[in-house]
PDB file of C-alpha atoms in Angstrom:
ATOM      1  CA  MET A 271       0.045   0.040  -0.019  1.00 94.00           C
ATOM      2  CA  HIS A 272       1.203   3.484  -0.859  1.00 97.00           C
ATOM      3  CA  LEU A 273       0.281   6.089   1.669  1.00 97.00           C
ATOM      4  CA  PHE A 274       0.074   9.822   0.785  1.00 97.00           C
ATOM      5  CA  LEU A 275      -0.086  12.301   3.650  1.00 97.00           C
ATOM      6  CA  SER A 276      -2.006  15.263   2.653  1.00 96.00           C
ATOM      7  CA  PRO A 277      -2.272  18.190   5.166  1.00 97.00           C
ATOM      8  CA  HIS A 278      -5.375  19.565   3.429  1.00 93.00           C
ATOM      9  CA  LEU A 279      -8.065  18.216   0.959  1.00 91.00           C
ATOM     10  CA  ASP A 280      -6.386  19.601  -2.202  1.00 88.00           C
ATOM     11  CA  ASP A 281      -2.612  18.908  -1.514  1.00 92.00           C
ATOM     12  CA  ILE A 282      -2.396  15.593  -3.258  1.00 92.00           C
ATOM     13  CA  ALA A 283      -4.411  16.692  -6.155  1.00 88.00           C
ATOM     14  CA  LEU A 284      -2.270  19.775  -6.737  1.00 89.00           C
ATOM     15  CA  SER A 285       1.083  18.208  -5.967  1.00 93.00           C
ATOM     16  CA  CYS A 286       1.143  14.606  -7.142  1.00 92.00           C
ATOM     17  CA  ALA A 287      -1.952  13.560  -8.752  1.00 91.00           C
ATOM     18  CA  GLY A 288      -0.073  12.157 -11.660  1.00 93.00           C
ATOM     19  CA  LEU A 289       2.014   9.837  -9.537  1.00 95.00           C
ATOM     20  CA  VAL A 290      -1.189   8.606  -7.730  1.00 95.00           C
ATOM     21  CA  HIS A 291      -2.896   8.032 -11.210  1.00 94.00           C
ATOM     22  CA  GLN A 292       0.124   5.999 -12.317  1.00 95.00           C
ATOM     23  CA  LEU A 293       0.186   3.794  -9.206  1.00 96.00           C
ATOM     24  CA  THR A 294      -3.551   3.085  -9.331  1.00 95.00           C
ATOM     25  CA  ARG A 295      -3.300   2.327 -13.190  1.00 95.00           C
ATOM     26  CA  ALA A 296      -0.529  -0.066 -12.170  1.00 96.00           C
ATOM     27  CA  GLY A 297      -2.713  -1.946  -9.902  1.00 95.00           C
ATOM     28  CA  GLU A 298      -1.084  -0.603  -6.626  1.00 96.00           C
ATOM     29  CA  ARG A 299      -3.243   0.142  -3.629  1.00 96.00           C
ATOM     30  CA  VAL A 300      -3.230   3.773  -2.761  1.00 97.00           C
ATOM     31  CA  THR A 301      -4.657   5.525   0.470  1.00 96.00           C
ATOM     32  CA  ILE A 302      -4.548   9.353   0.922  1.00 97.00           C
ATOM     33  CA  ALA A 303      -4.690  10.389   4.556  1.00 97.00           C
ATOM     34  CA  VAL A 304      -5.852  13.853   4.763  1.00 96.00           C
ATOM     35  CA  ILE A 305      -5.002  15.406   8.147  1.00 97.00           C
ATOM     36  CA  CYS A 306      -7.143  18.693   8.295  1.00 95.00           C
ATOM     37  CA  THR A 307     -10.708  17.710   7.695  1.00 93.00           C
ATOM     38  CA  GLY A 308     -12.423  18.641  10.948  1.00 91.00           C
ATOM     39  CA  ASP A 309     -15.410  20.861  11.004  1.00 85.00           C
ATOM     40  CA  THR A 310     -15.267  24.442  12.141  1.00 80.00           C
ATOM     41  CA  PRO A 311     -15.639  24.478  15.931  1.00 76.00           C
ATOM     42  CA  LYS A 312     -18.995  25.506  17.142  1.00 78.00           C
ATOM     43  CA  GLY A 313     -19.278  28.190  19.733  1.00 76.00           C
ATOM     44  CA  ILE A 314     -15.742  29.819  19.149  1.00 76.00           C
ATOM     45  CA  ALA A 315     -15.480  33.063  17.209  1.00 76.00           C
ATOM     46  CA  LEU A 316     -13.523  32.838  13.977  1.00 77.00           C
ATOM     47  CA  SER A 317     -10.105  34.167  14.082  1.00 78.00           C
ATOM     48  CA  GLU A 318      -8.975  36.900  11.681  1.00 78.00           C
ATOM     49  CA  ALA A 319      -7.144  34.316   9.524  1.00 78.00           C
ATOM     50  CA  ALA A 320     -10.258  32.083   9.572  1.00 78.00           C
ATOM     51  CA  ARG A 321     -12.554  35.127   8.592  1.00 77.00           C
ATOM     52  CA  HIS A 322     -10.041  35.875   5.733  1.00 76.00           C
ATOM     53  CA  VAL A 323     -10.154  32.239   4.415  1.00 74.00           C
ATOM     54  CA  HIS A 324     -14.036  32.321   4.615  1.00 75.00           C
ATOM     55  CA  TRP A 325     -14.093  35.505   2.669  1.00 76.00           C
ATOM     56  CA  GLU A 326     -11.707  34.174  -0.039  1.00 77.00           C
ATOM     57  CA  TRP A 327     -13.738  30.998  -0.330  1.00 72.00           C
ATOM     58  CA  GLN A 328     -17.113  33.129  -0.170  1.00 72.00           C
ATOM     59  CA  LEU A 329     -18.369  31.124   2.653  1.00 66.00           C
ATOM     60  CA  GLY A 330     -19.649  33.597   5.176  1.00 61.00           C
ATOM     61  CA  GLU A 331     -19.638  31.774   8.504  1.00 63.00           C
ATOM     62  CA  ASP A 332     -20.411  28.543   6.695  1.00 65.00           C
ATOM     63  CA  ASN A 333     -18.519  25.359   7.625  1.00 70.00           C
ATOM     64  CA  PRO A 334     -16.634  24.354   4.362  1.00 71.00           C
ATOM     65  CA  TYR A 335     -15.405  20.807   5.386  1.00 78.00           C
ATOM     66  CA  ALA A 336     -18.632  18.695   4.933  1.00 82.00           C
ATOM     67  CA  ALA A 337     -18.963  19.506   1.305  1.00 81.00           C
ATOM     68  CA  ARG A 338     -15.120  19.455   0.733  1.00 84.00           C
ATOM     69  CA  ARG A 339     -14.921  16.004   2.298  1.00 88.00           C
ATOM     70  CA  ALA A 340     -17.782  14.654   0.144  1.00 90.00           C
ATOM     71  CA  GLU A 341     -15.969  15.974  -2.927  1.00 89.00           C
ATOM     72  CA  ASP A 342     -12.765  14.460  -1.906  1.00 90.00           C
ATOM     73  CA  ILE A 343     -14.314  10.989  -1.299  1.00 92.00           C
ATOM     74  CA  ALA A 344     -15.987  11.177  -4.691  1.00 91.00           C
ATOM     75  CA  ALA A 345     -12.688  12.079  -6.446  1.00 89.00           C
ATOM     76  CA  CYS A 346     -10.774   9.337  -4.690  1.00 90.00           C
ATOM     77  CA  ARG A 347     -13.303   6.739  -5.619  1.00 90.00           C
ATOM     78  CA  ALA A 348     -13.203   7.756  -9.282  1.00 87.00           C
ATOM     79  CA  PHE A 349      -9.567   7.137  -9.228  1.00 86.00           C
ATOM     80  CA  GLY A 350      -9.585   3.909  -7.226  1.00 91.00           C
ATOM     81  CA  VAL A 351      -8.003   5.589  -4.261  1.00 95.00           C
ATOM     82  CA  GLU A 352      -8.949   4.972  -0.545  1.00 89.00           C
ATOM     83  CA  PRO A 353      -9.460   8.303   1.369  1.00 93.00           C
ATOM     84  CA  LEU A 354      -8.782   8.484   5.070  1.00 96.00           C
ATOM     85  CA  HIS A 355     -10.031  11.701   6.749  1.00 96.00           C
ATOM     86  CA  LEU A 356      -8.237  12.224  10.022  1.00 97.00           C
ATOM     87  CA  GLY A 357     -10.368  15.068  11.404  1.00 95.00           C
ATOM     88  CA  TYR A 358      -7.787  17.488  12.650  1.00 96.00           C
ATOM     89  CA  LEU A 359      -8.568  21.159  12.674  1.00 93.00           C
ATOM     90  CA  ASP A 360      -6.951  23.367  10.036  1.00 91.00           C
ATOM     91  CA  ALA A 361      -4.609  25.976  11.538  1.00 92.00           C
ATOM     92  CA  VAL A 362      -7.079  28.919  11.221  1.00 88.00           C
ATOM     93  CA  TYR A 363      -9.393  27.177  13.569  1.00 88.00           C
ATOM     94  CA  ARG A 364      -6.986  25.850  16.344  1.00 91.00           C
ATOM     95  CA  HIS A 365      -7.189  27.578  19.604  1.00 89.00           C
ATOM     96  CA  ASP A 366      -5.320  27.263  23.110  1.00 91.00           C
ATOM     97  CA  ALA A 367      -7.034  26.128  26.158  1.00 90.00           C
ATOM     98  CA  LEU A 368      -8.430  29.660  26.870  1.00 89.00           C
ATOM     99  CA  GLY A 369      -9.973  29.745  23.342  1.00 85.00           C
ATOM    100  CA  THR A 370      -7.431  32.153  21.925  1.00 89.00           C
ATOM    101  CA  PRO A 371      -6.739  31.413  18.213  1.00 90.00           C
ATOM    102  CA  LEU A 372      -3.230  30.027  17.645  1.00 92.00           C
ATOM    103  CA  TYR A 373      -2.912  31.788  14.210  1.00 89.00           C
ATOM    104  CA  THR A 374      -4.402  35.184  13.349  1.00 84.00           C
ATOM    105  CA  ARG A 375      -2.290  36.076  10.419  1.00 78.00           C
ATOM    106  CA  ASN A 376       0.993  34.140   9.850  1.00 77.00           C
ATOM    107  CA  PHE A 377      -0.042  30.502   9.334  1.00 81.00           C
ATOM    108  CA  ILE A 378       1.776  30.461   5.919  1.00 84.00           C
ATOM    109  CA  GLY A 379       5.474  31.111   6.309  1.00 82.00           C
ATOM    110  CA  GLY A 380       5.106  31.884  10.031  1.00 85.00           C
ATOM    111  CA  ALA A 381       6.379  29.821  12.951  1.00 92.00           C
ATOM    112  CA  VAL A 382       4.335  26.851  14.323  1.00 95.00           C
ATOM    113  CA  HIS A 383       2.797  27.993  17.547  1.00 94.00           C
ATOM    114  CA  GLU A 384       4.194  26.541  20.784  1.00 96.00           C
ATOM    115  CA  VAL A 385       0.810  24.998  21.726  1.00 96.00           C
ATOM    116  CA  ASP A 386       0.671  23.171  18.272  1.00 96.00           C
ATOM    117  CA  TRP A 387       4.136  21.611  19.025  1.00 96.00           C
ATOM    118  CA  ARG A 388       3.023  20.446  22.470  1.00 95.00           C
ATOM    119  CA  THR A 389      -0.340  19.041  21.458  1.00 94.00           C
ATOM    120  CA  THR A 390      -1.142  18.788  17.713  1.00 95.00           C
ATOM    121  CA  TYR A 391       2.283  17.422  16.877  1.00 96.00           C
ATOM    122  CA  PHE A 392       2.386  14.667  19.445  1.00 95.00           C
ATOM    123  CA  ALA A 393      -1.152  13.564  18.690  1.00 96.00           C
ATOM    124  CA  LEU A 394      -0.564  13.609  15.174  1.00 97.00           C
ATOM    125  CA  ALA A 395       2.700  11.650  15.319  1.00 97.00           C
ATOM    126  CA  GLU A 396       0.986   8.883  17.437  1.00 97.00           C
ATOM    127  CA  ARG A 397      -1.925   8.738  14.832  1.00 97.00           C
ATOM    128  CA  LEU A 398       0.514   8.579  11.894  1.00 97.00           C
ATOM    129  CA  ARG A 399       2.287   5.811  13.506  1.00 95.00           C
ATOM    130  CA  SER A 400      -0.688   3.613  13.294  1.00 95.00           C
ATOM    131  CA  VAL A 401      -2.039   4.915  10.078  1.00 96.00           C
ATOM    132  CA  ALA A 402       1.385   4.090   8.377  1.00 95.00           C
ATOM    133  CA  ALA A 403       1.765   0.683   9.725  1.00 93.00           C
ATOM    134  CA  GLY A 404       2.080  -1.810   6.996  1.00 89.00           C
ATOM    135  CA  ALA A 405       2.541   0.888   4.219  1.00 94.00           C
ATOM    136  CA  ALA A 406       5.114  -0.101   1.571  1.00 93.00           C
ATOM    137  CA  ARG A 407       5.986   3.600   1.050  1.00 96.00           C
ATOM    138  CA  VAL A 408       4.827   6.801   2.806  1.00 97.00           C
ATOM    139  CA  TYR A 409       4.737  10.152   0.776  1.00 97.00           C
ATOM    140  CA  CYS A 410       5.160  13.264   2.783  1.00 97.00           C
ATOM    141  CA  PRO A 411       5.057  16.921   1.969  1.00 97.00           C
ATOM    142  CA  LEU A 412       8.360  18.887   2.075  1.00 96.00           C
ATOM    143  CA  ALA A 413       6.569  21.914   3.662  1.00 95.00           C
ATOM    144  CA  ILE A 414       8.090  24.046   1.021  1.00 92.00           C
ATOM    145  CA  GLY A 415       5.543  27.114   1.407  1.00 88.00           C
ATOM    146  CA  GLY A 416       5.922  27.047   5.107  1.00 91.00           C
ATOM    147  CA  HIS A 417       2.308  26.520   5.870  1.00 93.00           C
ATOM    148  CA  VAL A 418       2.181  25.533   9.508  1.00 95.00           C
ATOM    149  CA  ASP A 419       0.004  22.523   8.738  1.00 96.00           C
ATOM    150  CA  HIS A 420       2.433  21.167   6.337  1.00 96.00           C
ATOM    151  CA  VAL A 421       5.375  21.782   8.769  1.00 97.00           C
ATOM    152  CA  LEU A 422       3.414  19.716  11.428  1.00 97.00           C
ATOM    153  CA  VAL A 423       2.565  16.848   9.045  1.00 98.00           C
ATOM    154  CA  ARG A 424       6.267  16.716   7.907  1.00 97.00           C
ATOM    155  CA  SER A 425       7.556  16.855  11.487  1.00 97.00           C
ATOM    156  CA  ALA A 426       5.141  14.161  12.887  1.00 97.00           C
ATOM    157  CA  ALA A 427       5.745  11.826   9.959  1.00 97.00           C
ATOM    158  CA  GLU A 428       9.617  12.046  10.301  1.00 97.00           C
ATOM    159  CA  THR A 429       8.940  10.996  13.947  1.00 95.00           C
ATOM    160  CA  ALA A 430       6.351   8.462  13.310  1.00 95.00           C
ATOM    161  CA  VAL A 431       7.530   6.523  10.209  1.00 94.00           C
ATOM    162  CA  PRO A 432      10.623   4.538  11.180  1.00 82.00           C
ATOM    163  CA  GLY A 433      11.284   3.131   7.599  1.00 78.00           C
ATOM    164  CA  GLY A 434      11.675   6.469   5.956  1.00 87.00           C
ATOM    165  CA  LEU A 435       9.624   8.776   3.814  1.00 96.00           C
ATOM    166  CA  THR A 436       9.456   9.677   0.216  1.00 96.00           C
ATOM    167  CA  TYR A 437       9.017  13.410   0.025  1.00 96.00           C
ATOM    168  CA  TYR A 438       6.887  15.256  -2.576  1.00 96.00           C
ATOM    169  CA  GLU A 439       7.188  18.956  -3.522  1.00 94.00           C
ATOM    170  CA  ASP A 440       3.856  20.419  -2.112  1.00 90.00           C
ATOM    171  CA  TYR A 441       2.455  23.147  -4.013  1.00 73.00           C
ATOM    172  CA  PRO A 442       3.025  26.185  -1.888  1.00 61.00           C
TER     173      PRO A 442
END
């Protein structure tokens, strides 16, 4: 089984869809584990970063993930790929224990917040350890654009996958 780690729902499609297509056409089993697929938290005000993303996507206050997950499942099935949605929150929705947003602006090219290093990183590394068990090859983003979600996925994967990783150039 080939396991592709995708921080977001569009990362594999934008970065290495051709390779996924080649593998599935050759009869290889492919799973795409998408990390950030969790719904917008209820009862917490959107951060400035989240409001900007919602404005760019023309969502208002709507939750974009239910429809995006359904699209991803349909696209994966069309290509004979097994989707695995891990349900973590996107950076723009993550808060500390007091409800303060971790990222208000600099989630692309900025530093990973210390709370993410203490919580999300460790939880993700543990989850990836079990998800990657038995995979013949694990493909991981290089985190070229510096998006904090990509950096966390790469760091957690480097900790969790003892047999080594195959890196792909993620579309920044």
